[in-house]
Every structure is written in structure tokens, then in C-alpha cells.
Coordinates of C-alpha atoms (C1' of nucleotides) in Angstrom, one line a residue:
Chain A
M1 CA 54.4 -54.0 16.9
E2 CA 57.5 -52.3 15.9
K3 CA 57.7 -48.5 15.1
K4 CA 58.5 -49.2 11.5
N5 CA 55.4 -51.4 11.0
A6 CA 53.3 -48.8 12.9
L7 CA 54.7 -46.1 10.5
S8 CA 53.9 -48.1 7.4
A9 CA 50.3 -48.8 8.6
L10 CA 49.6 -45.2 9.8
S11 CA 51.2 -43.7 6.5
A12 CA 49.2 -46.2 4.3
L13 CA 45.9 -45.1 6.0
G14 CA 46.9 -41.4 5.5
H15 CA 45.8 -41.4 1.9
E16 CA 42.3 -40.9 0.6
Q17 CA 41.9 -43.8 -1.6
R18 CA 43.8 -46.3 0.6
L19 CA 41.5 -45.0 3.6
D20 CA 38.4 -45.7 1.4
I21 CA 39.6 -49.0 0.4
F22 CA 40.3 -50.0 4.1
R23 CA 37.2 -48.8 5.5
H24 CA 35.3 -50.8 2.5
L25 CA 37.0 -53.8 3.4
V26 CA 36.0 -53.2 7.1
K27 CA 32.5 -52.8 6.1
V28 CA 32.3 -55.9 4.0
G29 CA 33.6 -57.8 6.9
P30 CA 35.5 -61.2 7.0
D31 CA 34.6 -62.4 3.7
G32 CA 36.4 -59.4 2.0
A33 CA 36.2 -58.5 -1.6
V34 CA 37.9 -59.2 -4.9
A35 CA 40.0 -56.3 -6.4
G36 CA 37.7 -55.9 -9.3
D37 CA 34.8 -55.5 -7.1
I38 CA 36.9 -52.9 -5.0
A39 CA 37.4 -51.1 -8.1
T40 CA 33.8 -51.0 -9.0
A41 CA 32.9 -49.9 -5.6
L42 CA 35.2 -47.1 -5.3
S43 CA 35.2 -46.2 -9.1
S44 CA 39.2 -46.1 -9.3
L45 CA 41.5 -47.4 -12.0
P46 CA 42.7 -50.9 -11.8
N47 CA 46.5 -50.0 -11.7
T48 CA 46.0 -47.2 -9.0
L49 CA 43.9 -49.5 -7.0
S50 CA 46.2 -52.2 -7.4
A51 CA 49.3 -50.0 -6.2
N52 CA 47.2 -49.0 -3.2
L53 CA 46.2 -52.4 -2.5
S54 CA 49.9 -53.3 -2.4
V55 CA 50.7 -50.6 0.1
L56 CA 48.0 -51.7 2.4
S57 CA 49.1 -55.3 2.0
Q58 CA 52.8 -54.5 2.8
A59 CA 51.6 -52.6 5.9
G60 CA 50.0 -55.8 6.9
L61 CA 46.6 -54.1 7.0
V62 CA 44.9 -56.4 4.5
V63 CA 45.7 -59.9 3.3
S64 CA 45.1 -61.1 0.0
E65 CA 44.4 -64.7 -1.3
R66 CA 44.1 -65.8 -5.2
E67 CA 40.7 -67.1 -6.1
G68 CA 41.1 -68.3 -9.7
R69 CA 41.9 -65.3 -11.6
H70 CA 40.5 -63.0 -8.9
I71 CA 42.4 -62.0 -5.7
R72 CA 40.5 -61.6 -2.9
Y73 CA 41.4 -58.9 -0.1
R74 CA 40.4 -59.0 3.7
V75 CA 41.1 -56.5 6.5
E76 CA 43.7 -58.2 9.0
M77 CA 42.1 -57.0 12.2
K78 CA 45.2 -58.1 14.1
T79 CA 47.3 -55.5 12.6
M80 CA 44.8 -53.0 13.9
Q81 CA 44.9 -54.0 17.3
S82 CA 48.7 -54.4 17.3
L83 CA 48.7 -50.7 16.1
L84 CA 46.7 -49.6 18.8
E85 CA 48.5 -51.1 21.3
F86 CA 51.9 -49.4 19.9
L87 CA 50.2 -46.2 19.8
M88 CA 49.0 -46.5 23.5
A89 CA 52.1 -48.2 24.9
D90 CA 52.8 -46.9 28.4
C91 CA 49.8 -44.9 28.6
C92 CA 49.6 -42.5 31.6
G93 CA 53.1 -43.7 32.9
G94 CA 53.0 -47.5 31.9
D95 CA 49.8 -48.7 33.7
L96 CA 48.8 -50.9 30.8
S97 CA 45.9 -52.2 32.8
V98 CA 44.0 -49.1 31.9
C99 CA 44.3 -48.9 28.4
V100 CA 45.4 -52.0 26.6
P101 CA 42.3 -54.1 27.6
A102 CA 40.1 -51.4 26.1
F103 CA 41.4 -53.0 22.6
D104 CA 41.2 -56.6 23.7
S105 CA 37.5 -56.6 22.4
L106 CA 38.7 -55.8 19.0
K107 CA 39.9 -59.6 19.0
R108 CA 36.3 -60.6 18.9
C109 CA 35.3 -58.5 16.1
C110 CA 35.6 -60.0 12.5
Chain B
M1 CA 34.8 -37.7 12.6
E2 CA 34.9 -36.6 9.0
K3 CA 37.1 -38.3 6.5
K4 CA 39.0 -35.3 6.3
N5 CA 39.9 -35.1 9.8
A6 CA 40.7 -38.9 9.8
L7 CA 43.1 -38.5 6.9
S8 CA 45.1 -35.4 8.6
A9 CA 45.3 -37.5 11.7
L10 CA 46.6 -40.6 10.2
S11 CA 49.1 -38.8 8.1
A12 CA 50.3 -36.9 10.8
L13 CA 51.1 -39.8 12.7
G14 CA 52.6 -41.5 9.7
H15 CA 55.8 -39.7 10.3
E16 CA 58.6 -40.9 12.4
Q17 CA 59.1 -37.7 14.6
R18 CA 55.6 -37.0 15.0
L19 CA 54.9 -40.5 16.0
D20 CA 57.6 -40.2 18.6
I21 CA 56.1 -37.1 19.8
F22 CA 52.7 -38.5 20.0
R23 CA 53.8 -41.4 21.9
H24 CA 56.0 -39.5 24.3
L25 CA 52.9 -37.5 25.0
V26 CA 50.8 -40.4 25.6
K27 CA 53.6 -41.9 28.2
V28 CA 53.6 -38.6 30.3
G29 CA 49.8 -38.6 30.4
P30 CA 47.4 -35.9 31.3
D31 CA 50.1 -33.3 32.5
G32 CA 51.6 -33.3 29.1
A33 CA 55.0 -31.8 28.5
V34 CA 56.6 -28.2 27.4
A35 CA 58.1 -28.0 24.0
G36 CA 61.5 -27.5 25.2
D37 CA 61.3 -30.8 27.2
I38 CA 59.8 -32.5 24.3
A39 CA 62.7 -31.4 22.2
T40 CA 65.3 -32.8 24.7
A41 CA 63.5 -35.9 25.2
L42 CA 63.5 -36.4 21.5
S43 CA 66.9 -34.7 20.7
S44 CA 65.2 -32.8 17.9
L45 CA 65.8 -29.2 16.8
P46 CA 63.3 -26.7 18.0
N47 CA 62.1 -25.5 14.7
T48 CA 61.6 -29.1 13.4
L49 CA 59.7 -29.9 16.6
S50 CA 57.8 -26.8 16.4
A51 CA 56.5 -27.6 12.9
N52 CA 55.8 -31.2 13.7
L53 CA 53.8 -30.2 16.8
S54 CA 51.9 -27.8 14.7
V55 CA 50.9 -30.5 12.1
L56 CA 49.6 -32.9 15.2
S57 CA 47.9 -29.9 16.7
Q58 CA 45.9 -29.1 13.3
A59 CA 45.2 -32.9 13.2
G60 CA 43.4 -32.4 16.7
L61 CA 45.6 -35.2 18.3
V62 CA 47.5 -32.8 20.7
V63 CA 46.2 -29.4 22.5
S64 CA 48.5 -26.7 23.3
E65 CA 48.2 -24.0 26.2
R66 CA 50.7 -21.3 26.9
E67 CA 52.4 -21.5 30.3
G68 CA 54.3 -18.2 30.6
R69 CA 57.1 -18.4 28.0
H70 CA 56.6 -22.3 27.8
I71 CA 53.8 -23.8 25.8
R72 CA 52.6 -27.1 27.0
Y73 CA 51.2 -29.8 24.9
R74 CA 49.0 -32.7 25.9
V75 CA 47.5 -35.9 23.8
E76 CA 43.8 -35.3 23.0
M77 CA 42.4 -38.9 23.7
K78 CA 38.9 -37.9 22.6
T79 CA 40.3 -37.6 18.9
M80 CA 42.2 -40.7 19.1
Q81 CA 38.7 -42.4 20.2
S82 CA 37.0 -40.7 17.2
L83 CA 39.5 -41.8 14.9
L84 CA 39.1 -45.3 15.7
E85 CA 35.4 -45.1 15.7
F86 CA 35.7 -43.8 12.3
L87 CA 38.0 -46.5 11.0
M88 CA 35.7 -49.1 12.2
A89 CA 32.3 -47.6 11.3
D90 CA 30.0 -50.2 9.9
C91 CA 32.2 -53.1 10.9
C92 CA 31.1 -56.2 9.6
G93 CA 28.0 -55.0 8.0
G94 CA 27.0 -52.3 10.2
D95 CA 26.6 -54.0 13.5
L96 CA 28.2 -51.3 15.8
S97 CA 27.4 -53.0 18.9
V98 CA 30.0 -55.6 18.2
C99 CA 33.1 -53.1 17.5
V100 CA 32.4 -49.4 18.8
P101 CA 31.9 -50.2 22.5
A102 CA 35.3 -51.7 22.3
F103 CA 36.5 -48.3 22.1
D104 CA 34.2 -46.7 24.7
S105 CA 36.8 -47.6 27.5
L106 CA 39.2 -45.2 26.0
K107 CA 37.3 -42.4 27.4
R108 CA 38.2 -43.3 31.0
C109 CA 41.8 -43.4 30.2
C110 CA 43.7 -40.1 30.8
Chain C
dT1 C1' 63.4 -0.4 29.4
dG2 C1' 66.7 -3.9 28.2
dT3 C1' 68.2 -8.6 28.0
dA4 C1' 67.9 -13.6 28.1
dT5 C1' 64.8 -17.7 27.1
dA6 C1' 61.4 -20.3 24.7
dT7 C1' 58.9 -21.1 20.7
dT8 C1' 57.2 -19.8 16.2
dT9 C1' 57.7 -18.3 11.4
dC10 C1' 60.0 -17.5 7.0
dT11 C1' 62.9 -19.3 3.1
dA12 C1' 65.2 -22.1 0.2
dT13 C1' 66.6 -26.8 -1.0
dA14 C1' 66.1 -31.7 -0.6
dA15 C1' 63.5 -35.7 -0.6
dT16 C1' 59.5 -38.2 -1.0
dT17 C1' 55.3 -39.4 -2.8
dC18 C1' 51.4 -39.5 -6.3
dG19 C1' 48.8 -40.6 -10.5
dT20 C1' 48.9 -41.9 -15.2
dG21 C1' 49.9 -44.8 -19.3
dA22 C1' 52.4 -48.8 -21.0
dT23 C1' 53.8 -53.2 -20.4
dT24 C1' 54.1 -57.6 -18.0
dT25 C1' 52.5 -61.9 -15.3
dC26 C1' 49.1 -65.3 -14.0
dT27 C1' 45.0 -67.7 -14.7
dG28 C1' 41.2 -70.3 -17.1
dG29 C1' 38.8 -71.7 -21.3
dA30 C1' 38.6 -72.6 -26.4
Chain D
dT1 C1' 48.8 -73.9 -27.8
dC2 C1' 46.2 -69.6 -28.2
dC3 C1' 43.5 -66.1 -26.7
dA4 C1' 40.9 -63.2 -23.3
dG5 C1' 40.2 -61.5 -18.6
dA6 C1' 42.3 -59.9 -14.0
dA7 C1' 45.7 -57.8 -11.6
dA8 C1' 50.4 -56.4 -10.9
dT9 C1' 54.7 -54.0 -12.3
dC10 C1' 57.4 -50.2 -14.4
dA11 C1' 58.9 -45.9 -15.5
dC12 C1' 58.2 -40.9 -15.4
dG13 C1' 56.9 -36.0 -14.8
dA14 C1' 54.1 -33.3 -11.4
dA15 C1' 53.1 -32.1 -6.7
dT16 C1' 53.7 -32.2 -2.0
dT17 C1' 56.2 -32.6 2.1
dA18 C1' 60.4 -32.4 5.2
dT19 C1' 64.6 -30.3 6.8
dA20 C1' 67.8 -26.8 8.5
dG21 C1' 69.4 -22.1 9.4
dA22 C1' 68.1 -17.4 10.2
dA23 C1' 65.0 -14.2 11.7
dA24 C1' 61.0 -13.0 14.4
dT25 C1' 57.7 -12.8 18.0
dA26 C1' 56.5 -13.4 22.9
dT27 C1' 57.2 -13.7 27.8
dA28 C1' 59.7 -12.9 32.1
dC29 C1' 62.6 -10.8 34.9
dA30 C1' 66.2 -7.5 36.6

DNA sequence: TGTATATTTCTATAATTCGTGATTTCTGGA
DNA sequence: TCCAGAAATCACGAATTATAGAAATATACA
């Protein structure tokens, strides 16, 4: 992951509603949720939610797919994993064998 | 970790210079670096660097310790780990056994 | 005590981000 | 084709945050 992507992911998550959305999607798991249901779950205005989903989507943290007139959102675990690897790159002088494998198991999740 | 702490950590890292500082401290490892050396390494103004180190410090991502007239900064790995656990809480419906252990090995790093 | 070095704090300006309401696009069904 | 529901986009005022220069604080050493 490049720095630019990491920055957009981190600043996307550094926002209360977007963090709530992300964690909600983490909780519901691989099936994701449609925008309307997320709005209901988080009691948010549809346009605000849409804007925030767009930010998360541009950051690659969630992916969307149309389902009739609904749009379903899912968390993108690969992006999280890349972000962690970026943050921990060259940890302790570049011995990747110490740190990076710690995140490999994320691949198995979701 | 509480949401408030996660938000401050994430928004602290969602800033180019602060992300650079954090990754620099990750790279140098447990010995950390003094403010002046960080400023040299990142070619930043001392006051800007100080402000950003303060943000990272308040977010718990780094800790500082005075050494004579220098101040040494180190990355705080425990905060990173708590942040990851917070982000992944109740992943896939609450089966913590799938996700959280993935981060336990962070404890052994640094 | 006096001076130099390292870092922080203060202050003002510039830039970015946020939330809301209104409008628009897209889809499915009558 | 027309209408209703779902979601996205646009525009704008308000609030927050960033930056740089100048001044202040803390420490070491002569």
C-alpha cells in the first residue's frame, strides 16, 4: 500500500460516524448491509451516510454492489491488512519476519 | 479501547507528517529517537514537529521521556494493538476466536 | 551566573473538513 | 411512460485544523 492510500484510509476512519459504519460492517460480516439498513442501525441522515460511505469506499475500506434499488456495502479486509502492513513496515529495523506474519491470519477472517 | 481513543489515534495517523513520524519511530524500534533527530530525518520545522508529536502522544501512539535536554520518543505498541482489537471487535458476528488472536503476536514485537 | 542548545508554547493566518438541505440519478413496478 | 423509493451529488456556511514565525522554557556546561 502507498502512503496516499494509507492516509485516506486512516483519515476516513478518524471520523466518528465513519468509524461506526466501519465497525458495523465488521460486525455484520461478509454479507454486509444495504445503505438503508445502515442508516437505520446508526440513526443517520441518508445523505450524510451516503457521503461517509463514499469516503470509506474511496479509501478502499468498503466495497459496494448494487442489488436492485439497494446498494450493499461490505468491509474490505484486504485493505485493512495492507494498511497494517504499511504501518508496521520495517518494524524494528526491517526484520519483517517478526511483525508482518502477525497480520497474515487476517486473511482467514471474513 | 474506547471509541474516543480510537478516534484520536486514527485521526492522528491520518495526517502526512504524523504518519511519517509514526512510521519512522516504528522503523527505529524500541530505542526510539529524540525530537531533533526526527526533525532532521523528516526535514521538518521544530515547532511543527513538536505539535505533531504532541498529537501522537495525546493519542497514546507514542510515549516520551526526557534525556537531559533532549526528549526521546518511542512508539507505543500496546496502543496499536488495542486499536486493532477495537476495529475488529465482534468481527463476523462476535466470534473473537477468529480475529483477535491474529493480533496477539503484536505483543511480541518491539 | 551567563550562554548555547533543544524543545515547546503562543499567536495569527490559511486551508481543510463537516453537516445540512435541495436537487439529481438510478431502479422497479403500475 | 409515469411514479415512487433508494441513494448519490451539489452547494454553502460553520467549525475545526494546520502552518509558520516569534517568544518562552528547560537543561547542560563553562
